[in-house]
Tab-separated table of C-alpha atoms in Angstrom:
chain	number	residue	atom	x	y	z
A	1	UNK	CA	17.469	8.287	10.229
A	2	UNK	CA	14.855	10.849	9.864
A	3	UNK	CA	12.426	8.448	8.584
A	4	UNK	CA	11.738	7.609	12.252
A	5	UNK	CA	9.924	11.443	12.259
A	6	UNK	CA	7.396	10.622	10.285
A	7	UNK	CA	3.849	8.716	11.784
A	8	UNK	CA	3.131	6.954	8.692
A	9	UNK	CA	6.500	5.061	8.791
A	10	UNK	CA	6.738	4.251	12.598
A	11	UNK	CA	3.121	3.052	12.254
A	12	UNK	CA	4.021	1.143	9.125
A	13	UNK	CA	7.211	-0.269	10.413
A	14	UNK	CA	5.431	-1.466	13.931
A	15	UNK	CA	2.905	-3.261	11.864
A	16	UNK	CA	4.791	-4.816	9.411
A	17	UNK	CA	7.323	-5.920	11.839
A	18	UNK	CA	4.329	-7.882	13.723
A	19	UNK	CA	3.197	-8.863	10.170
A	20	UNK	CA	6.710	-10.648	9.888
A	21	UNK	CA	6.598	-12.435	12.604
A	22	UNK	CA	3.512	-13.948	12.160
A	23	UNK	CA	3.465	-14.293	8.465
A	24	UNK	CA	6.171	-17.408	8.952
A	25	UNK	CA	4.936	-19.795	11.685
A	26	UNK	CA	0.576	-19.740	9.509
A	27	UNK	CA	3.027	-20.147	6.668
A	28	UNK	CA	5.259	-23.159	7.938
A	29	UNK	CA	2.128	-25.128	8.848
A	30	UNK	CA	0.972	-24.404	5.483
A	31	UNK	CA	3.870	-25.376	3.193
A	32	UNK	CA	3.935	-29.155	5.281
A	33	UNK	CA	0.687	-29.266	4.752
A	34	UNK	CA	0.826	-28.477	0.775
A	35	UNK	CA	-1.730	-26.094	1.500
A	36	UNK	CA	0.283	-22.922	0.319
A	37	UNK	CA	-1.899	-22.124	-2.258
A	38	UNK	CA	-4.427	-21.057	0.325
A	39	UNK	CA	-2.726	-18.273	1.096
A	40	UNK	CA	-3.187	-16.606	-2.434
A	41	UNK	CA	-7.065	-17.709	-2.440
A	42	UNK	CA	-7.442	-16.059	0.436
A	43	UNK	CA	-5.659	-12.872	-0.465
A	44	UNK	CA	-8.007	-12.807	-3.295
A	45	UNK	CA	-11.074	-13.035	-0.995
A	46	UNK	CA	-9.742	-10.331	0.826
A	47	UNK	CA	-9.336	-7.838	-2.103
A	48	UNK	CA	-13.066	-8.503	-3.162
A	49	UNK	CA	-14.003	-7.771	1.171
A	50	UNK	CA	-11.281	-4.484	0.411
A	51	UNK	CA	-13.737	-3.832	-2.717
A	52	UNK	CA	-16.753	-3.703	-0.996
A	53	UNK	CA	-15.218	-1.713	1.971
A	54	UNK	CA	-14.746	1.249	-0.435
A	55	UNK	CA	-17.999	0.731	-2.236
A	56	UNK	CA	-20.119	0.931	1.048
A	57	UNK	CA	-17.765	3.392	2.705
A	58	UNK	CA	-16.309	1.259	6.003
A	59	UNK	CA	-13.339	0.286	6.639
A	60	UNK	CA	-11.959	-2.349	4.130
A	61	UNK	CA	-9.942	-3.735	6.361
A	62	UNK	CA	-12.277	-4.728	8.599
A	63	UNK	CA	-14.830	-6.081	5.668
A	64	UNK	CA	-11.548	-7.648	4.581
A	65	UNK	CA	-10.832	-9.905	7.450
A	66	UNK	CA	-14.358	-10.366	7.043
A	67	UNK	CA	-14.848	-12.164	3.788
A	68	UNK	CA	-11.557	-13.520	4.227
A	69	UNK	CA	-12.527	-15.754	7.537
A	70	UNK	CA	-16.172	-16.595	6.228
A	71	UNK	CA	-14.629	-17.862	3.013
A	72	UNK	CA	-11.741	-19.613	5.019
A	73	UNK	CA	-14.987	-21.692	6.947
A	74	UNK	CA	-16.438	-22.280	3.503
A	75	UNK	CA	-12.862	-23.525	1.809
A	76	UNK	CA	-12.360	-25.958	4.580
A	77	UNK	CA	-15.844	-27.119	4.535
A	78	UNK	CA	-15.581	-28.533	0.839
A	79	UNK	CA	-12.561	-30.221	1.433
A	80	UNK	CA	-14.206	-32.667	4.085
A	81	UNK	CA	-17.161	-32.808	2.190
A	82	UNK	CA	-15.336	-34.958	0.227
A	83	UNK	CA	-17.346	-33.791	-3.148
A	84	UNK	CA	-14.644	-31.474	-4.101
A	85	UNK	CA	-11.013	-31.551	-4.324
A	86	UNK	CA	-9.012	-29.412	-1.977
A	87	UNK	CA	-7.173	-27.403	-5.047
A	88	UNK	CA	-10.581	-27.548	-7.099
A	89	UNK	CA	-12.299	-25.657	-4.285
A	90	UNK	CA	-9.195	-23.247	-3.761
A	91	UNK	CA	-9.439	-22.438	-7.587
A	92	UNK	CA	-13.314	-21.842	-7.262
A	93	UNK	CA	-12.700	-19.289	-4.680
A	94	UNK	CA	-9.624	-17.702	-6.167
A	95	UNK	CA	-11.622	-16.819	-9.024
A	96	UNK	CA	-15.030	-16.193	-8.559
A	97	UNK	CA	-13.618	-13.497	-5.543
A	98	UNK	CA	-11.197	-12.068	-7.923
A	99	UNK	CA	-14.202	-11.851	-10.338
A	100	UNK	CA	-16.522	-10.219	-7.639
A	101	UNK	CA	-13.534	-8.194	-6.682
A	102	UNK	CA	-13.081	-6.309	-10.248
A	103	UNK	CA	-17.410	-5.980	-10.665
A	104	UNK	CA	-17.478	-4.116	-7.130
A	105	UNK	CA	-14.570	-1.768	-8.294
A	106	UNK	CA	-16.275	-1.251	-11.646
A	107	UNK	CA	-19.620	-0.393	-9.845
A	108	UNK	CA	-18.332	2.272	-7.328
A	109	UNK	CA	-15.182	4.571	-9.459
A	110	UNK	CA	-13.323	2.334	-11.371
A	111	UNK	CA	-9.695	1.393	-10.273
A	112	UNK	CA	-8.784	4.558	-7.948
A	113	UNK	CA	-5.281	4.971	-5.876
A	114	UNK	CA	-7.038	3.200	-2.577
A	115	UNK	CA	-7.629	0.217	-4.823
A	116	UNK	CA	-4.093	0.008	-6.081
A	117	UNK	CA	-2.738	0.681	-2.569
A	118	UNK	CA	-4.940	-2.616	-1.227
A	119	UNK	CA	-3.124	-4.572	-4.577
A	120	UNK	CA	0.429	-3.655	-3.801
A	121	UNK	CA	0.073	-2.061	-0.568
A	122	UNK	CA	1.211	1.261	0.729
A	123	UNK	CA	2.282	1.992	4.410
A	124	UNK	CA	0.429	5.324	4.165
A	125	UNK	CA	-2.752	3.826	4.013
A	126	UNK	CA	-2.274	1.989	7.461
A	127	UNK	CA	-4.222	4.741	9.989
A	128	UNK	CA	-3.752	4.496	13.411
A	129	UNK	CA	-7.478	3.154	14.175
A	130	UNK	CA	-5.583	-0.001	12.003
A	131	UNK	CA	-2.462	-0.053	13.740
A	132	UNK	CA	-4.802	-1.051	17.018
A	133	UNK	CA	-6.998	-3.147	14.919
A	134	UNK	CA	-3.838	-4.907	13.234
A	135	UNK	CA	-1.913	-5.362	16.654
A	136	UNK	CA	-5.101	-7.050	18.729
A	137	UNK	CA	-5.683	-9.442	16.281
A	138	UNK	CA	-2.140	-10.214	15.689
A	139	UNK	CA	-1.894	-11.159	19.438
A	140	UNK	CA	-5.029	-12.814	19.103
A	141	UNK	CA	-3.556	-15.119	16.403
A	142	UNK	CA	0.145	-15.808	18.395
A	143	UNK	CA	-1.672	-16.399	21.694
A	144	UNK	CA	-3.868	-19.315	19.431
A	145	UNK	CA	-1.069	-20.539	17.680
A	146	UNK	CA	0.889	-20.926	21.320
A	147	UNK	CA	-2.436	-22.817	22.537
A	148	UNK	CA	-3.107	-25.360	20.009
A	149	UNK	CA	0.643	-25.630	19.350
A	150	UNK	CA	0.783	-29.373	19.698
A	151	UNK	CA	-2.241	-30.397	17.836
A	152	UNK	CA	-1.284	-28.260	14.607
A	153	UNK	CA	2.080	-30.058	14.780
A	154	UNK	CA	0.526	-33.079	14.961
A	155	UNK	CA	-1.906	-32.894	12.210
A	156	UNK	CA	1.047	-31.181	10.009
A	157	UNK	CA	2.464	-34.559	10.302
A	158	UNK	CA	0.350	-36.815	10.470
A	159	UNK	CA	-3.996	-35.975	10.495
A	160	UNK	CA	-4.761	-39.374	10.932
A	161	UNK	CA	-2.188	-40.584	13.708
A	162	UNK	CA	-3.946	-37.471	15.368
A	163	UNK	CA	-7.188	-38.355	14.654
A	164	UNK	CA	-6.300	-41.926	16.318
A	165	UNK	CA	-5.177	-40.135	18.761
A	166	UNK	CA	-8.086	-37.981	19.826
A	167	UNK	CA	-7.120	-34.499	18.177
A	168	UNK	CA	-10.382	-32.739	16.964
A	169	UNK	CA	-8.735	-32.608	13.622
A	170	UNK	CA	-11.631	-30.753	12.014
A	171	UNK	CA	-11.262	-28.614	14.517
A	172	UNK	CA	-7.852	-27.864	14.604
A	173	UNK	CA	-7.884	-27.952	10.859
A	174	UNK	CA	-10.886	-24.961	10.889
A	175	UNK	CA	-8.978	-23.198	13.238
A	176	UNK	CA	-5.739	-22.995	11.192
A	177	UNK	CA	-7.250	-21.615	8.009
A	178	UNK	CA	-9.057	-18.767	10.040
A	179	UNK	CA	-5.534	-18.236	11.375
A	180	UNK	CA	-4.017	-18.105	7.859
A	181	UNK	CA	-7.905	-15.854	6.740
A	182	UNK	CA	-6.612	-12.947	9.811
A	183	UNK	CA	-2.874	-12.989	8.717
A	184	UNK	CA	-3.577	-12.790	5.118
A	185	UNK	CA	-5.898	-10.001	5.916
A	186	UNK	CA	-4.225	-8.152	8.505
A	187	UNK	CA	-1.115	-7.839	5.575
A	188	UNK	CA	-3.134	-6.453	3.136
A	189	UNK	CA	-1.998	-2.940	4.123
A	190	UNK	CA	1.665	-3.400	4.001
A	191	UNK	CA	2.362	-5.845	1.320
A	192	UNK	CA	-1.013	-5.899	-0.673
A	193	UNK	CA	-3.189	-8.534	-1.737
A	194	UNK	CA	-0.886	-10.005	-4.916
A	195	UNK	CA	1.750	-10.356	-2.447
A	196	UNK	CA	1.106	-11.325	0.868
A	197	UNK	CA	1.095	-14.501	-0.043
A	198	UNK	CA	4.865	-14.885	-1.198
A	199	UNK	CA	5.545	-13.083	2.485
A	200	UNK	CA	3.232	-15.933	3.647
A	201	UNK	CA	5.615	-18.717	1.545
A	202	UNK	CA	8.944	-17.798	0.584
A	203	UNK	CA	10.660	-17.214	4.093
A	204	UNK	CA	9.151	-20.577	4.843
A	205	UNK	CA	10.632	-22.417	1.723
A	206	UNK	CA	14.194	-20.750	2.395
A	207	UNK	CA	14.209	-21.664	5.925
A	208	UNK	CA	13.524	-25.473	4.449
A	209	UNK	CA	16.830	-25.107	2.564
A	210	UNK	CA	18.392	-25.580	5.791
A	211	UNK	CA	17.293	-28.451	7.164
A	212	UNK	CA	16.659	-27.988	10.335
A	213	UNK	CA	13.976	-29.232	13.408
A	214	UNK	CA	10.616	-27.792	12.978
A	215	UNK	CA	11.007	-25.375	15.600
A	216	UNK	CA	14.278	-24.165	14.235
A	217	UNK	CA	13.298	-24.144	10.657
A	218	UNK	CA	10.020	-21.180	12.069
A	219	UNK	CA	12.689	-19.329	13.868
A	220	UNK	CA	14.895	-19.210	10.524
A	221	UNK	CA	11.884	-18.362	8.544
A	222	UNK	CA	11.488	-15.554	11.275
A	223	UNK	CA	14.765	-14.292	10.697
A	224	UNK	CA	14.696	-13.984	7.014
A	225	UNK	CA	10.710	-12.629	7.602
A	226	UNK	CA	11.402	-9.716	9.732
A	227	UNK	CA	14.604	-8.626	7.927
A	228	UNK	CA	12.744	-8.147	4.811
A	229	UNK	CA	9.799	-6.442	6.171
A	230	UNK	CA	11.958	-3.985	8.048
A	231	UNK	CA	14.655	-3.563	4.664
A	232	UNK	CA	12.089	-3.329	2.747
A	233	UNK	CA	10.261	-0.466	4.354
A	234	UNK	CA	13.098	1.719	4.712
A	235	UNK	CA	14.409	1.134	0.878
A	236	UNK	CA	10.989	1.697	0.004
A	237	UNK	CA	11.397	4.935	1.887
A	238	UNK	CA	14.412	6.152	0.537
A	239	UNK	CA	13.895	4.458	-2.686
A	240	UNK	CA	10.233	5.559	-3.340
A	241	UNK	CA	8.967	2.272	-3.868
A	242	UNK	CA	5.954	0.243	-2.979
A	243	UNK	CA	6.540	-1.280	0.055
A	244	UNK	CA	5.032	-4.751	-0.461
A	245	UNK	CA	7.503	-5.610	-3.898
A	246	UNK	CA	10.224	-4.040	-2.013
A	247	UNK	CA	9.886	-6.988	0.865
A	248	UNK	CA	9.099	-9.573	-1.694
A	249	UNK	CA	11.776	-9.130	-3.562
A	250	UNK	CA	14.228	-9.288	-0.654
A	251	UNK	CA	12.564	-12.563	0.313
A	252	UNK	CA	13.065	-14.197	-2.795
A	253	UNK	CA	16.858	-12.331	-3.024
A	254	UNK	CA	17.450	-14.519	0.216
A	255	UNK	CA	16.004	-17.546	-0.934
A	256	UNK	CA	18.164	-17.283	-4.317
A	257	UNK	CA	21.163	-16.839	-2.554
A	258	UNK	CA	20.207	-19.581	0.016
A	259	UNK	CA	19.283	-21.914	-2.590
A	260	UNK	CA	22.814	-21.036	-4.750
A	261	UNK	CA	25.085	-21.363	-1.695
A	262	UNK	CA	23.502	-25.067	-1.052
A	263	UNK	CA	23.931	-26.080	-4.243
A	264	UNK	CA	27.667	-25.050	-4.558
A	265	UNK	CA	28.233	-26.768	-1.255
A	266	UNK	CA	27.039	-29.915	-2.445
């Protein structure tokens, strides 16, 4: 286990393992909604906010989670405009980022190793300045989650029973997809931005396979979550890997496997 001696994979491991646990419960509101494709928009916002990080010299995580909430505000504003439908907005923001994204490389050097690292991530970009960064706003996000607990369940299930009821749906509705903005963003360093979002969806969809309460179905998706980030980060180790396809791959290894044995069974 001498992998444990080196910083860059005990700072790695300690942020991918709170990556994993979040990654599931943003996701599971997110697949019931049908929203899971906002995940992958916003992944895309992120990598142009990574782009312009490197161009201007700061810290593209931080100009990352940036873009990636302010976009998340715009996103949900168009879909209660009304004007535009919720996918058509999604794919207006998927590409016009990804466009902005590849200009903003282009201008500053072209498609250098910190670029590729932010597309497929690589656990030795993650300093220790982002381990603190990663970890406040992770506990930030579970201590929200926790809070409005009730109301996202309720809208999951049913916005205008809620709305009936006297949820601030927009509200609660804003405050999800700035959620989902900080998790996609805080990710970026471990899995990358062309990934994060399977992290995001697949534990989620193999939990579903089960069956189970909501409550249960989050803690399965937690299971499958943290046993890929923490596999995946050690093979990649060993295996000299990427990180982020090693743990993708093992989520969608479980999910074959899951979905196989069900089938059999029935």
């Amino acid at each position: 286990m001498n992998l444990f001696h080196y910083d860059f994979i005990v700072r790695g491991i300690e942020v991918g393992l709170l990556i994993g646990l979040i990654a599931p419960v943003i996701g599971t509101f997110l697949v019931l909604r049908r929203y899971a494709l906002i995940a992958d928009t916003l992944a895309h916002v992120s990598l142009a906010g990574v782009a312009l990080g490197l161009l201007l010299v700061i810290n593209p995580l931080i100009t990352g989670i940036v873009a990636a909430v302010i976009s998340s505000v715009a996103v949900e504003r168009l879909r209660l405009s009304k004007r535009v439908y919720a996918d058509s907005a999604l794919s207006i923001f998927l590409s016009g980022s990804l466009a902005l994204a590849i200009v903003l490389v282009s201008v500053s050097r072209g498609f250098s190793v910190d670029i590729f690292n932010y597309l497929f991530g690589s656990i030795v970009t993650v300093s220790a300045s982002d381990v603190y960064l990663i970890i406040t706003l992770g506990v930030i996000v579970l201590a929200t989650i926790v809070a409005f607990y009730k109301e996202l369940l309720f809208i999951t299930f049913d916005e205008e029973g809620a709305q009936v009821a006297g949820v601030k749906t927009r509200l609660v509705n804003s405050i999800l997809i700035i959620l989902a903005a900080l998790t996609v963003s805080l990710a970026i360093p471990i899995v990358g931005t062309l990934l994060i979002a399977a992290l995001i969806v697949i534990p989620v969809v193999t939990a579903l396979q089960f069956r189970k309460s909501f409550l249960r179905t989050v803690l399965i998706a937690e299971v499958i979550s943290l046993f890929s980030v923490f596999v995946g980060i050690v093979s990649s180790f060993y295996l000299n890997i990427p990180a982020g396809g090693a743990i993708v791959l093992l989520t969608v290894l479980i999910f074959i496997i899951v979905f196989t044995l069900k089938s059999m069974r029935k």
